[in-house]
Amino acid sequence: MSWCCRLGVFHSGLPSVTWLKMMQIPRHGVADGSDECISRLSELTGIDEELVRATAISRQGERVVRHRAERFGGDFALRTHTTYCPACLLEDAEPGGLSAGRRVGRVNWMFAPVRTCSVHGTLLVRRGNRGFHERFQDMALVAPNDAELDRLASHAQQRPPSLLQTYVEQRFEGVQAFEWLDAQPLDQAVRASEMLGACLAFGAHTDLDKLTMSQWCEAGTAGFEATSKGPEGIRAALESVEAASRKSKSAGGPQAAYGRLYQWLQFKKSKREPGPVREVVRDYILDTMVIEPGTKLFGEEVLVRRRHSVRTLSATSGVHPRTLNRALVRAGVLPNGDEMRVDARTSFGAAEGDALARRIVNSIPIKRIPEYLNCNRTQAATLVRVGILPQVTPGLGGRGGILTNVATEDLDGFLVSFRSQGRRVVTPSDGMVDVITASEIVKETVTDIVRLVIEGALTRVETLDRTLKFRSVLVDPEEVREVVQAREGQVGLSVQEVAAKVKLSYSAVMALFKHAGPGGFPVLRSQKIVNARGTVRHRIEEKKIARFEAEHVSLDALSEERHATSEDLLRSLQAASIDPVFCGSGKHDLIFRRADL
């Protein structure tokens, strides 16, 4: 349009209206960048048709226009506004300039997010058109005289182009650098950035109609910093927007949290689609807030719940809110929750919450486990105590009511795991007995034998009919004994074996585990093995026994080494003023340091 205005003056001295009429070029054809107009201008001037087209904003149908390779909604090109940079127009007036002293309208001034002159770093002047005639942007007519331009230029607000404006201008130049934004129409990318940026910079409930040009620049930069990173950047920005909103609106749903952004997507008044940002925001809301199934969110019905509150989970499961809250906190579903106080604002994953509630509802008290598993009460209690059968909420002891129950799915899972190690038989092979009988034979706890079966440590395991449940699993007691002994043997000798080796009593060896030597550490150290019944067995590594024998010797061991009676040896040591470093219950439990001998 600006070029056509200059053409008329340059070639004939006529105003643009007269010249275009003489050349049989309709003004609306110039304004719409029609193919006929562009071909006619190219023919008249000899300028390549594509170069002419690159300066046009062409109508592509109802509410769709095009500039260069970009297509966008009609509102993106501000045909209802006049925009200019006073400093640029004053420089155009210089006779020696590129435009021979005539004002030039820049095509980028026509686009909504372009609010700053990238040459002078000042805000553009933008006002609504005074009438339909100003839709044809002849800068000689729509902009004021030079004196007023000079005044406007001297008072122009300094402002660098927003990151969003720079993105728009580069995209018109064919630059593709931001995958998520570049994949959508330019006006959708811009609108998403500006709406998100306005909420980030000025709060979710700011009055958009009152934002100034400078503030929209600020919003453009804030929004572009998020949208340029794609969905992850937008989700991070939404988290910031909600956190700021909650300082003034601590309660409420997504509209309270996201304000204008939510209203734009939920109550859209324009026929122009908001684009991919809608799905990103929708997914984020469903992932972070309690939205009931059946709710219409951004034009689409919510089919599956993604988040629960304690209240909604209680309503769907029938479990008391306080019980649920305590279980959720202890299970880590509400890691920062207070198990004594229900917070109505807190939400959590629906899948995790539903699974926990299902376990609570479908659980039985420990006293009913014997009937369910076909075992006795002691075995059931021990399996629970050692964690093979997990309680709904571990760590409550007997004080948690329903939360100390065991879920039937865990009981069923245990039976499957327990039986999976065995070979199916109709009648037991020779020597094979159930784990309860095996426990009585080898003097090991039932729970320890169960562990061996589940871990696959036993090679001979048989299973009878599944209706026998716990008693359907058979083991070989001799193999159980061998495996237990082999495992304990891997960590050294027993107390009895050590006592025999170093010539001390059982009680003396046990006492050495607590008796400190010169360095303050126990003279002899053991590794404790605790069975399911809680019985502690000590195993001592052979290298520690060897170190002990190298530094210490019992009276009986020294008597053997020196081929003397313990009485004669003791008298000799006393005569030499050599005292024992440890005295047990009698003279046979005396220990001396070899360095003193």
XYZ file of C-alpha atoms in Angstrom:
597
model
C 0.000 0.000 0.000
C 2.769 2.429 0.894
C 4.640 1.550 -2.294
C 1.578 2.199 -4.438
C 1.192 5.597 -2.790
C 4.763 6.493 -3.735
C 4.443 5.065 -7.250
C 1.674 7.489 -8.142
C 3.655 10.511 -7.001
C 6.913 9.293 -8.571
C 5.517 8.495 -12.036
C 2.824 11.081 -12.450
C 2.705 13.429 -9.501
C -0.791 12.168 -8.839
C -2.199 11.080 -5.473
C -2.499 7.341 -5.006
C -6.287 7.256 -5.377
C -6.152 8.964 -8.775
C -3.134 7.032 -10.041
C -4.536 3.638 -9.081
C -7.852 4.450 -10.757
C -6.001 5.529 -13.904
C -4.016 2.273 -13.862
C -7.269 0.340 -13.333
C -5.999 -1.122 -10.024
C -8.701 -1.228 -7.332
C -7.580 -0.017 -3.901
C -9.129 -3.025 -2.176
C -7.029 -5.233 -4.476
C -3.894 -3.489 -3.181
C -5.063 -3.750 0.439
C -5.897 -7.452 0.002
C -2.762 -8.256 -2.021
C -4.816 -9.985 -4.714
C -3.080 -11.968 -7.425
C -4.511 -9.709 -10.142
C -3.196 -6.613 -8.375
C 0.281 -8.056 -7.865
C 0.504 -9.222 -11.485
C -0.614 -5.776 -12.734
C 1.922 -3.932 -10.539
C 4.704 -6.273 -11.651
C 3.766 -5.725 -15.292
C 3.681 -1.930 -14.919
C 6.944 -1.574 -12.952
C 9.017 -4.461 -14.270
C 9.669 -5.637 -10.719
C 9.579 -9.378 -10.179
C 6.137 -10.571 -9.115
C 7.444 -12.508 -6.098
C 9.291 -9.453 -4.815
C 6.070 -7.464 -5.014
C 4.180 -10.270 -3.290
C 6.741 -10.308 -0.446
C 5.625 -6.795 0.558
C 1.908 -7.629 0.537
C -0.522 -8.928 3.133
C -2.789 -11.098 1.018
C -6.287 -12.247 1.851
C -6.534 -16.046 1.492
C -10.212 -16.483 2.242
C -12.541 -15.674 5.084
C -10.562 -14.558 8.156
C -7.258 -15.917 6.784
C -4.431 -13.794 5.361
C -0.874 -14.444 4.265
C 2.446 -12.643 4.383
C 5.352 -14.363 2.705
C 5.221 -18.032 3.787
C 3.076 -17.391 6.865
C -0.715 -17.761 7.077
C -2.655 -16.374 10.027
C -5.972 -14.978 11.198
C -7.121 -11.601 9.932
C -6.888 -9.975 13.386
C -3.133 -10.547 13.418
C -2.756 -7.895 10.693
C -4.144 -4.716 12.282
C -6.128 -3.255 9.385
C -8.226 -1.334 11.897
C -5.220 0.525 13.329
C -2.614 2.990 12.185
C 0.927 2.280 13.365
C 4.188 4.137 12.703
C 7.539 5.155 14.149
C 7.842 8.979 14.168
C 11.643 8.819 13.910
C 11.505 6.528 10.873
C 9.041 8.793 9.058
C 11.184 11.862 9.793
C 14.242 10.111 8.371
C 12.199 9.174 5.265
C 11.683 12.876 4.654
C 15.418 13.395 4.019
C 15.800 14.151 0.275
C 18.872 11.970 -0.024
C 17.250 8.954 1.605
C 16.280 5.689 -0.066
C 12.670 6.854 -0.510
C 13.614 10.186 -2.137
C 12.004 12.183 0.658
C 8.720 10.285 0.716
C 7.288 8.535 3.782
C 7.400 4.736 3.828
C 5.026 2.489 5.743
C 6.849 -0.620 7.029
C 4.936 -3.823 6.511
C 5.906 -5.209 9.963
C 4.157 -2.262 11.625
C 0.905 -3.888 10.538
C 1.311 -6.921 12.835
C -0.115 -6.914 16.369
C 2.957 -8.131 18.326
C 5.276 -5.601 16.613
C 5.158 -2.709 19.077
C 8.729 -1.429 19.043
C 10.883 0.094 16.335
C 13.853 -2.214 16.025
C 15.892 0.631 14.457
C 15.352 3.321 17.114
C 14.475 1.148 20.138
C 11.309 3.102 20.917
C 7.648 2.205 21.191
C 5.642 2.665 17.999
C 2.655 4.975 17.853
C -0.523 2.911 17.400
C -4.045 4.260 17.300
C -7.418 3.154 15.970
C -8.307 4.280 12.433
C -10.477 7.375 12.193
C -12.514 5.838 9.428
C -12.615 3.196 6.741
C -10.526 5.393 4.442
C -7.483 4.944 6.709
C -7.372 1.215 6.077
C -5.240 2.210 3.077
C -2.098 3.165 4.981
C -0.716 6.157 3.075
C 1.757 7.504 5.606
C 1.555 10.941 4.013
C -2.096 11.032 5.052
C -2.524 8.885 8.175
C 0.558 10.141 10.066
C 0.757 13.743 11.387
C 2.924 16.546 10.018
C 6.664 16.684 10.583
C 6.425 19.042 13.538
C 4.120 16.661 15.368
C 6.292 13.704 14.357
C 9.290 15.518 15.804
C 7.423 16.066 19.071
C 6.334 12.440 19.213
C 9.853 11.209 18.464
C 11.359 13.318 21.232
C 8.887 11.921 23.762
C 8.915 8.308 22.544
C 9.399 5.693 25.269
C 12.611 3.741 24.996
C 11.886 0.045 24.713
C 13.843 -2.799 23.095
C 11.829 -5.194 20.925
C 10.283 -8.031 22.910
C 11.612 -11.527 22.360
C 8.246 -12.372 20.833
C 8.473 -9.514 18.317
C 11.960 -10.649 17.325
C 10.630 -14.174 16.839
C 7.808 -12.902 14.598
C 10.131 -10.811 12.448
C 12.640 -13.646 12.100
C 9.905 -16.103 11.200
C 8.768 -13.833 8.370
C 12.365 -14.045 7.173
C 12.103 -17.844 7.100
C 14.051 -18.578 10.305
C 12.926 -21.816 12.020
C 14.506 -22.271 15.458
C 11.745 -23.250 17.905
C 10.132 -26.552 17.040
C 6.922 -26.324 19.086
C 6.146 -22.732 18.071
C 7.223 -23.164 14.451
C 4.824 -26.101 13.964
C 1.723 -23.901 14.413
C 0.316 -20.847 12.646
C 2.093 -17.666 13.660
C -0.919 -15.971 15.203
C -1.603 -19.022 17.400
C 2.016 -19.070 18.576
C 1.867 -15.343 19.348
C -1.488 -15.428 21.116
C -0.415 -18.349 23.317
C 2.801 -16.528 24.230
C 1.071 -13.222 24.989
C -1.729 -14.727 27.100
C 0.686 -16.824 29.125
C 3.136 -13.912 29.369
C 0.473 -11.489 30.610
C -0.415 -13.891 33.418
C 3.255 -14.407 34.267
C 4.181 -10.730 34.248
C 1.039 -9.141 35.719
C -0.908 -11.916 37.406
C -3.542 -14.328 36.185
C -6.373 -11.917 36.957
C -4.969 -8.769 35.381
C -7.274 -6.635 33.223
C -5.964 -7.323 29.720
C -7.817 -4.348 28.250
C -5.840 -1.967 30.460
C -2.357 -3.237 29.568
C -0.259 -0.648 27.766
C 1.893 -1.207 24.668
C 4.943 -1.371 26.916
C 3.300 -3.916 29.182
C 2.342 -6.092 26.230
C 6.001 -6.009 25.198
C 6.916 -7.254 28.650
C 4.243 -9.948 28.402
C 5.593 -10.989 25.002
C 9.072 -11.544 26.376
C 7.854 -13.421 29.458
C 5.555 -15.632 27.425
C 8.078 -16.361 24.684
C 10.650 -17.478 27.242
C 8.162 -20.189 28.232
C 6.624 -21.168 24.882
C 9.972 -21.282 23.093
C 10.821 -24.264 25.311
C 7.674 -26.086 24.224
C 5.274 -27.972 26.501
C 7.811 -28.348 29.318
C 8.432 -24.618 29.402
C 4.699 -23.921 29.408
C 4.106 -26.374 32.274
C 6.836 -24.678 34.318
C 5.236 -21.292 33.607
C 1.806 -22.577 34.637
C 3.276 -23.702 37.940
C 4.583 -20.166 38.519
C 1.258 -18.589 37.559
C -0.653 -20.827 39.967
C 1.804 -20.224 42.810
C 1.360 -16.459 42.410
C -2.440 -16.778 42.197
C -2.672 -18.853 45.358
C -1.200 -15.995 47.388
C -4.432 -14.066 46.885
C -6.859 -16.880 45.959
C -5.871 -19.814 48.118
C -8.939 -21.837 47.165
C -10.768 -22.446 43.925
C -10.372 -24.442 40.762
C -8.465 -23.785 37.544
C -10.152 -20.436 36.905
C -8.896 -19.137 40.254
C -5.416 -20.408 39.463
C -5.055 -19.380 35.807
C -7.546 -16.524 35.451
C -7.473 -14.901 31.993
C -5.582 -17.799 30.435
C -8.269 -20.229 31.586
C -11.096 -17.928 30.483
C -9.549 -17.515 27.036
C -9.415 -21.287 26.519
C -12.679 -22.188 28.297
C -14.983 -19.402 27.123
C -13.468 -18.625 23.733
C -15.365 -15.840 21.966
C -13.330 -15.975 18.764
C -13.776 -18.584 16.056
C -10.014 -18.758 15.726
C -8.657 -21.900 17.391
C -6.153 -21.270 20.211
C -3.913 -24.051 18.893
C -1.712 -26.641 20.653
C -1.434 -24.568 23.825
C -4.956 -25.675 24.702
C -3.939 -29.327 25.030
C -0.795 -28.448 26.981
C -2.740 -26.368 29.517
C -5.565 -28.920 29.644
C -3.181 -31.791 30.363
C -1.408 -29.753 33.022
C -4.669 -28.907 34.784
C -5.782 -32.556 34.707
C -2.347 -33.643 35.972
C -2.301 -31.185 38.882
C -5.876 -30.381 39.893
C -8.985 -32.290 40.955
C -11.270 -32.278 37.910
C -14.360 -34.446 38.073
C -15.119 -36.846 35.186
C -17.886 -35.411 33.020
C -16.563 -31.844 33.358
C -16.287 -29.861 30.123
C -12.741 -28.544 30.030
C -11.798 -26.405 27.031
C -14.637 -27.852 24.989
C -13.866 -31.503 25.674
C -15.421 -33.765 28.283
C -13.105 -35.179 30.958
C -13.494 -38.945 30.751
C -10.940 -40.158 33.311
C -9.963 -38.610 36.619
C -6.230 -37.950 37.012
C -6.192 -36.303 40.460
C -7.987 -36.940 43.717
C -8.379 -34.987 46.908
C -8.889 -36.779 50.193
C -12.537 -35.761 50.022
C -13.147 -37.109 46.505
C -11.304 -40.361 47.184
C -13.272 -40.829 50.393
C -16.511 -40.283 48.494
C -15.658 -42.853 45.817
C -14.121 -45.481 48.130
C -16.216 -45.133 51.275
C -13.118 -44.957 53.484
C -13.215 -42.271 56.202
C -11.260 -39.110 55.197
C -9.019 -39.162 58.281
C -8.160 -42.814 57.736
C -7.417 -42.150 54.099
C -5.311 -39.096 54.863
C -3.212 -41.024 57.383
C -2.671 -43.859 54.925
C -1.818 -41.497 52.052
C 0.782 -39.651 54.105
C 2.416 -42.817 55.432
C 2.410 -44.444 51.994
C 4.193 -41.435 50.489
C 1.307 -40.541 48.173
C 1.098 -37.262 50.133
C 4.792 -36.914 51.041
C 4.443 -33.428 52.554
C 1.087 -34.016 54.211
C 0.139 -33.992 57.864
C -1.377 -37.337 58.832
C -3.359 -35.674 61.617
C -4.902 -32.937 59.422
C -6.817 -33.218 56.151
C -5.838 -30.449 53.708
C -8.705 -29.806 51.304
C -6.388 -27.986 48.852
C -3.992 -30.873 48.366
C -4.392 -33.327 45.512
C -2.562 -36.479 44.445
C -2.443 -38.980 41.620
C -5.789 -40.719 41.161
C -4.214 -44.040 40.170
C -2.056 -44.155 43.316
C -4.913 -43.027 45.531
C -7.402 -45.492 44.054
C -4.917 -48.350 44.436
C -4.327 -47.538 48.102
C -8.054 -47.147 48.817
C -8.729 -50.458 47.075
C -6.136 -52.154 49.297
C -7.788 -50.693 52.391
C -11.296 -51.717 51.360
C -10.198 -55.207 50.299
C -8.187 -56.071 53.399
C -8.614 -58.357 56.410
C -7.396 -58.175 60.028
C -4.338 -60.221 60.983
C -6.470 -62.496 63.125
C -8.316 -63.650 59.993
C -5.161 -64.484 58.010
C -4.844 -68.056 59.421
C -8.211 -68.966 57.934
C -7.385 -67.227 54.638
C -3.941 -68.844 54.240
C -4.513 -72.130 56.082
C -1.807 -71.512 58.686
C -1.791 -70.838 62.436
C -1.931 -67.478 64.218
C 1.739 -67.450 65.186
C 2.856 -68.040 61.601
C 0.496 -65.368 60.299
C 1.674 -62.799 62.839
C 5.328 -63.564 62.101
C 4.865 -63.280 58.337
C 3.339 -59.845 58.922
C 5.957 -58.757 61.452
C 8.911 -59.506 59.156
C 7.207 -57.851 56.171
C 6.605 -60.866 53.947
C 2.934 -59.970 54.276
C 2.870 -56.142 54.235
C 0.228 -54.305 56.206
C -1.865 -51.716 54.390
C 0.150 -49.080 56.248
C 3.338 -50.525 57.808
C 4.725 -49.155 61.045
C 1.489 -48.666 62.957
C 1.830 -51.785 65.082
C -1.535 -52.692 66.543
C -2.738 -49.085 66.891
C -3.878 -48.341 63.367
C -7.266 -49.990 63.134
C -8.099 -50.903 59.547
C -4.710 -49.650 58.371
C -2.989 -52.551 60.172
C -4.929 -55.014 58.014
C -3.350 -56.943 55.151
C -4.746 -56.505 51.633
C -6.187 -59.668 50.142
C -4.302 -58.938 46.913
C -1.047 -59.175 48.889
C -2.149 -62.441 50.468
C -3.018 -63.833 47.047
C 0.243 -62.538 45.615
C 2.180 -64.198 48.426
C 0.558 -67.566 47.727
C 1.333 -67.276 44.019
C 4.975 -66.399 44.728
C 5.287 -69.123 47.396
C 3.833 -71.831 45.170
C 5.610 -70.728 41.978
C 8.923 -72.274 43.100
C 7.521 -75.796 43.382
C 6.899 -78.782 41.129
C 3.267 -79.859 41.030
C 2.699 -83.348 42.528
C -0.330 -85.389 43.551
C 1.399 -87.152 46.438
C 4.546 -86.011 48.278
C 7.888 -87.596 47.403
C 9.847 -89.400 50.119
C 11.053 -87.039 52.842
C 9.009 -84.078 51.617
C 6.934 -82.264 54.265
C 5.136 -78.947 54.559
C 7.143 -76.000 55.872
C 5.445 -76.122 59.279
C 6.599 -79.719 59.842
C 10.026 -78.899 58.385
C 10.368 -76.071 60.892
C 9.833 -78.474 63.793
C 12.390 -80.942 62.375
C 15.283 -78.550 61.628
C 14.531 -76.057 64.451
C 14.342 -73.116 62.030
C 11.427 -70.706 61.933
C 8.638 -71.204 59.406
C 9.272 -67.694 58.109
C 12.943 -68.366 57.417
C 12.012 -71.473 55.445
C 9.375 -69.478 53.533
C 12.084 -66.979 52.597
C 14.302 -69.771 51.306
C 11.464 -71.024 49.123
C 10.558 -67.585 47.712
C 14.221 -66.728 47.063
C 14.655 -69.976 45.109
C 17.368 -71.171 47.485
C 15.903 -74.698 47.664
C 16.073 -77.121 44.750
C 13.562 -79.608 46.110
C 10.157 -77.922 46.400
C 6.834 -79.554 45.605
C 3.277 -78.224 45.580
C 0.047 -80.045 46.278
C -3.467 -78.899 45.362
C -3.851 -75.096 45.624
C -6.829 -75.471 47.992
C -4.314 -76.370 50.731
C -2.838 -72.863 50.278
C 0.028 -72.371 52.762
C 0.278 -76.077 53.521
C 0.420 -76.970 49.823
C 4.160 -76.211 49.619
C 6.516 -79.077 50.542
C 10.255 -78.988 51.228
C 13.015 -81.433 52.152
C 14.066 -80.771 55.794
C 17.585 -82.097 55.139
C 18.080 -79.671 52.261
C 16.770 -76.834 54.450
C 19.324 -77.713 57.139
C 22.165 -77.861 54.605
C 21.272 -74.524 53.025
C 20.981 -72.795 56.405
C 24.308 -74.169 57.573
C 25.988 -73.254 54.305
C 24.702 -69.699 54.502
C 25.859 -69.274 58.064
C 29.179 -70.892 57.225
C 29.861 -68.280 54.600
C 30.518 -65.734 57.344
C 32.851 -67.721 59.538
C 32.516 -69.890 62.651
C 29.864 -70.159 65.315
C 30.528 -69.187 68.928
C 30.853 -72.856 69.901
C 33.408 -73.450 67.141
C 35.438 -70.388 68.138
C 35.395 -71.410 71.815
C 36.794 -74.827 70.948
C 39.463 -73.318 68.694
C 40.857 -70.737 71.142
C 40.321 -72.885 74.271
C 37.715 -70.698 75.987
C 34.226 -71.283 77.296
C 31.119 -70.255 75.341
C 30.364 -67.497 77.856
C 33.898 -66.124 77.611
C 33.697 -65.793 73.826
C 30.329 -64.017 74.167
C 31.865 -61.671 76.730
C 34.706 -60.787 74.336
C 32.165 -59.245 71.934
C 31.658 -56.475 74.514
C 35.142 -56.363 76.146
C 37.129 -53.393 74.835
C 40.841 -53.686 74.129
C 43.480 -50.933 74.431
C 42.104 -49.060 71.402
C 38.578 -48.994 72.806
C 37.235 -51.551 70.317
C 35.915 -55.029 71.163
C 38.627 -57.656 71.369
C 36.575 -59.904 69.111
C 33.835 -58.891 66.696
C 30.979 -60.949 65.285
C 28.332 -60.684 62.606
C 24.818 -61.080 63.920
C 22.313 -63.234 62.079
C 18.722 -62.782 63.250
C 16.110 -65.321 62.293
C 12.400 -64.589 61.930
C 11.783 -65.465 65.566
C 14.242 -62.766 66.601
C 16.932 -65.212 67.779
C 20.439 -63.811 67.325
C 23.252 -66.055 66.097
C 26.835 -64.865 66.082
C 29.244 -65.738 63.289
C 32.914 -64.768 63.452
C 35.084 -64.416 60.351
C 38.165 -66.611 60.358
C 40.537 -63.716 59.641
C 39.299 -62.001 62.824
C 39.872 -65.187 64.798
C 43.399 -65.431 63.356
C 44.102 -61.825 64.334
C 42.823 -62.519 67.852
C 45.069 -65.611 68.172
C 48.062 -63.633 66.907
C 47.617 -60.998 69.606
C 46.035 -63.011 72.467
C 46.175 -66.448 73.967
C 44.059 -68.208 76.581
C 45.696 -69.966 79.547
C 44.664 -73.416 78.271
C 45.942 -72.683 74.752
C 49.254 -71.410 76.151
C 49.498 -74.517 78.322
C 49.242 -76.690 75.201
C 51.799 -74.577 73.346
C 54.376 -74.802 76.181
C 53.560 -78.363 77.243
C 52.968 -77.290 80.837
C 50.064 -77.655 83.183
C 47.839 -74.649 83.481
C 48.576 -74.472 87.241
C 52.367 -74.383 86.777
C 52.033 -71.888 83.945
C 49.802 -69.606 85.957
C 52.275 -69.587 88.862
C 55.099 -68.684 86.491
C 53.136 -65.833 84.966
C 52.202 -64.469 88.359
C 55.826 -64.659 89.485
C 56.792 -62.652 86.407
C 54.057 -60.061 87.221
C 52.216 -60.807 83.958
C 48.518 -60.188 84.436
C 45.716 -61.379 82.180
C 43.935 -58.784 80.063
C 40.633 -60.631 80.446
C 39.238 -62.755 83.242
C 36.227 -64.891 82.576
C 34.306 -67.028 85.058
C 37.369 -69.102 86.057
C 41.052 -69.725 85.494
C 40.313 -71.495 82.224
C 38.926 -68.254 80.809
C 42.033 -66.160 81.436
C 43.428 -64.357 78.377
C 46.933 -62.886 78.048
C 48.488 -60.592 75.486
C 51.263 -62.328 73.591
C 53.257 -59.109 73.657
C 53.436 -59.400 77.490
C 54.738 -62.934 77.441
